[in-house]
Amino acid sequence: MCGVFGVCDFDKAAESCRDGLYQLQHRGQTACGIATSSGKLIRVQKGAGYVKEVFTPDAMAQLPGNIAIGHTRYPTTGDPRLKNTQPHLVDDIPLAFCGNGDIVPSSYQELRSGLVKDGVRFEGDNDGELLAKFIAHLMVVGGNLSDAIGSLMADAIGSFSALLLLNGKLVAFRDPMGIRPLVMGRRENTWLVASETCALEIVLALDDIREIAPGEVVVFEPGRQPQSFQATRRPFCRHCVFELIYFARPDSVMFGISVYQFRETLGRILAGYYAILAGRDGLKVDLVIPVPDSSNAAAVNFAATAGIRHGYGLTRNHYTGRTFIEPGQARREDSVREKFNPVRAILRGQRVAVIDDSIVRGTTSKKITGMLRNAGAETVHLFIASPPIRAACYYGIDMKTTKEMIATQKTVEEIAVATTADSLTYLQISDLEEAVRQNGGAPCDFCYACFGGEYPTAL
C-alpha cells in the first residue's frame, strides 16, 4: 500500500516530488526515498522515517535534476532495512524504480530464482527490487523497454503501479488488472504521476488528470507530449475495494469514484441496518461517533440518515501515524493508546454507535470500546463499514495470514463479546457492490478477496 510520485520537466523536480510524497504519507510511514535525473546520471536519497524527517535541506541539496520519482514505504514484502527502501537503483542500465503493490509469493520466488540463475544479485528481499532487476536484466541481454515491461506484465503475478527513471525519461506503468491506483496530471509543461489525485492537487497539477489504465505504459520526456502504449491486453479490472474503504484519503478520486462519497454511501447503508435493528430488537442509540479519520464520512451520513445526533467522541492525535500499517502487533497496541482520547463530556450516559471502517485483529476495537465505557458511555454498539475480513491479501495489504484475523476464528456474536461491544453489525459484500454501483463504478471491476476469499489471480 505504498505511495509513489513522479515529476517530469521541472527545474526543482525533487521539491515537487517531496511535496507530493508528503500528501501520500498516509500510504506509508516506515521509510521514503527520492531519485532524480537530468540524463543518464541518477541520484538517490532515502532513509527511515517520515518525509519531512528524511528530506532535510541538506538531503534536498543532493537531488538536482528535472525528473524525479519518489516513494513512501509500507512494508509488506521484505523487512524494514534500508536495502528494501525504494527507489531501487540498478547501476547496469542505469535505472531507478519504485512501485506500489505486491507480487504473490510463488511468482516472486519463481522470478527471483530465474534471475539468480542468470547471475543477477540481490541486496534485499523486496519485490520492488525484483521488478527493477527483472526489467534491467532483460534490457541488458538485448531487449528494449517496451518488451521488458511486457514480459514483466506477462510473468509477474500480483499488483504493481510503478515508476521508472531511465535515460532522462520518466516511465509509469500499471499491472494488467489495475489493482493499485495510479493517476497522472499536468501543471503547465510539467507532467506528474501519483498514487492518488490528492497529491496531484497539492502541487497544482490540475490539467489533464486521468488514470493510467491497467496494462498501460506512459513515457514522459522533457519537451514532449507523453507517449502511451498498451503493454498487454486488459482481460479484466480488479481494483482494490479496501482502498476506497480505508487506505485512500477522502479528498481523492480513485478508480473514477470519489472516496468521500463512497464512504458516505457506506454510512447510509449501515444506517439501514440500524433501522432494522431498532424496529426488530428495540436497539436505541443517542449518539453516533466515528473512529477518526477514515470513518468520518460514513459516521456523518449514518447519523443524518438515522436522525441521530452526531459527535466526535474520540479525539485523534494527528502526530501519530496510522495504526493499521504499524509493523508488529505490540507496536499497534501501543499506537491505539497514543492515538485516541475520549471526549467525556459528550459520552457520559450516552448509548453510542461507533462507526469504524473495518476490524482486522480486533485490537483497536476492544481498546476503543473500553475507552468509551471508562469515559461514561452507557452502551457501545459497533457498526463496521465493511464485511468481516476473513482471507489473506497478496496484493499489497499486510494481511498475509488468516490466523491474525478475528473473523476467521470467531462468529460475529463472539467478536462482539471479544471486543466488549453491546452489539456488532457488519456490511455485506453485496453492500460494497451496491456502493460501487451508486457511485458510478462497475462492481465486477473490483477485488473483494479479503472479504470473500475469491482471488483474481493464481496464488
C-alpha angles and dihedrals in degrees: 000000000000125000126241130192132181136188129193127189105006125122093224097039094150092056092052089046092051091049091050093048090051088061089051095050090111088067095059136001105170098083143338141198145184131205122194137188144173093187134332095334111090125193124197133195121179141150148156118286140036125334094253091049096050101039101061120162089265092053092047091052088063092058111073119159144095096248126057141170126192143184141199111204131225103173117228100143117033128020123274096268118134089245088067093049116106149266094063117208121212108195097196094076095008103245136156122205139185129171147174119223142042138268112223112254099250092049092046092053093046094050094043093048090052092051093047090053087054090054100261113148125212128207098191141008101251120127090225089066089048093054092045093052093042090058094041093049094052090050092048092054091053109280127125127236097261092050091047094052091043090054090048091053091049096046107031113080113204141042129316134161102180146179129204134194108206134154094343093311136109114223123193126187141163135208117265094256097045092228094158122044127253127170137176135205143165136240107190103300095345121097120205134189127197145165090242138024092235089071092051092051095052091059091043096248089150101143128088093001112177141145119263101239124241108274092012125133120202120191118201120195127175113262095014138089114255115271116218134191137167109244093191139008115267107240093178141324124249107180116186108255090196087070089065094042099048124341106058123077112253093238092061128096108219130181086356092302130110105240092210094051091046090055090046088056091051089054092051091050091049089052088058089059089050090053090054092049092046092052097040104034103019093244110175128192129184101183136030118205133174129224093238138269113002092040098049098099093045092050094049092052093042089056094044093049094045095042094236129137114268123211144153103251092167123055115206123215101227092198090073123077131242111296096213095059096046109119112242134022096251091054091048091054092050090048093056090058092047095044107052136044124179123239099227096188094068098033101054111113094354130134099226133204109202115202116204131169098230148336117229109157099001092235097116095041094053094048093046092049089051092049092052094049091048088051090057105267109157096209133001121209118185119214113186120203093214138043123268111288106235107152136062122252120228098176105074112305118106095240102106101143127052093210090080093053113095093205091063091056103038143036120244089261091051091049089054089054092046092052091042091235121151089225139356128209126184132188120241128236088251088059091056089050090051091049090052090049094048090053095052100264132122110247092210090062093068136084116231095168097127089059103037106019095236105133124201093217139037112270 
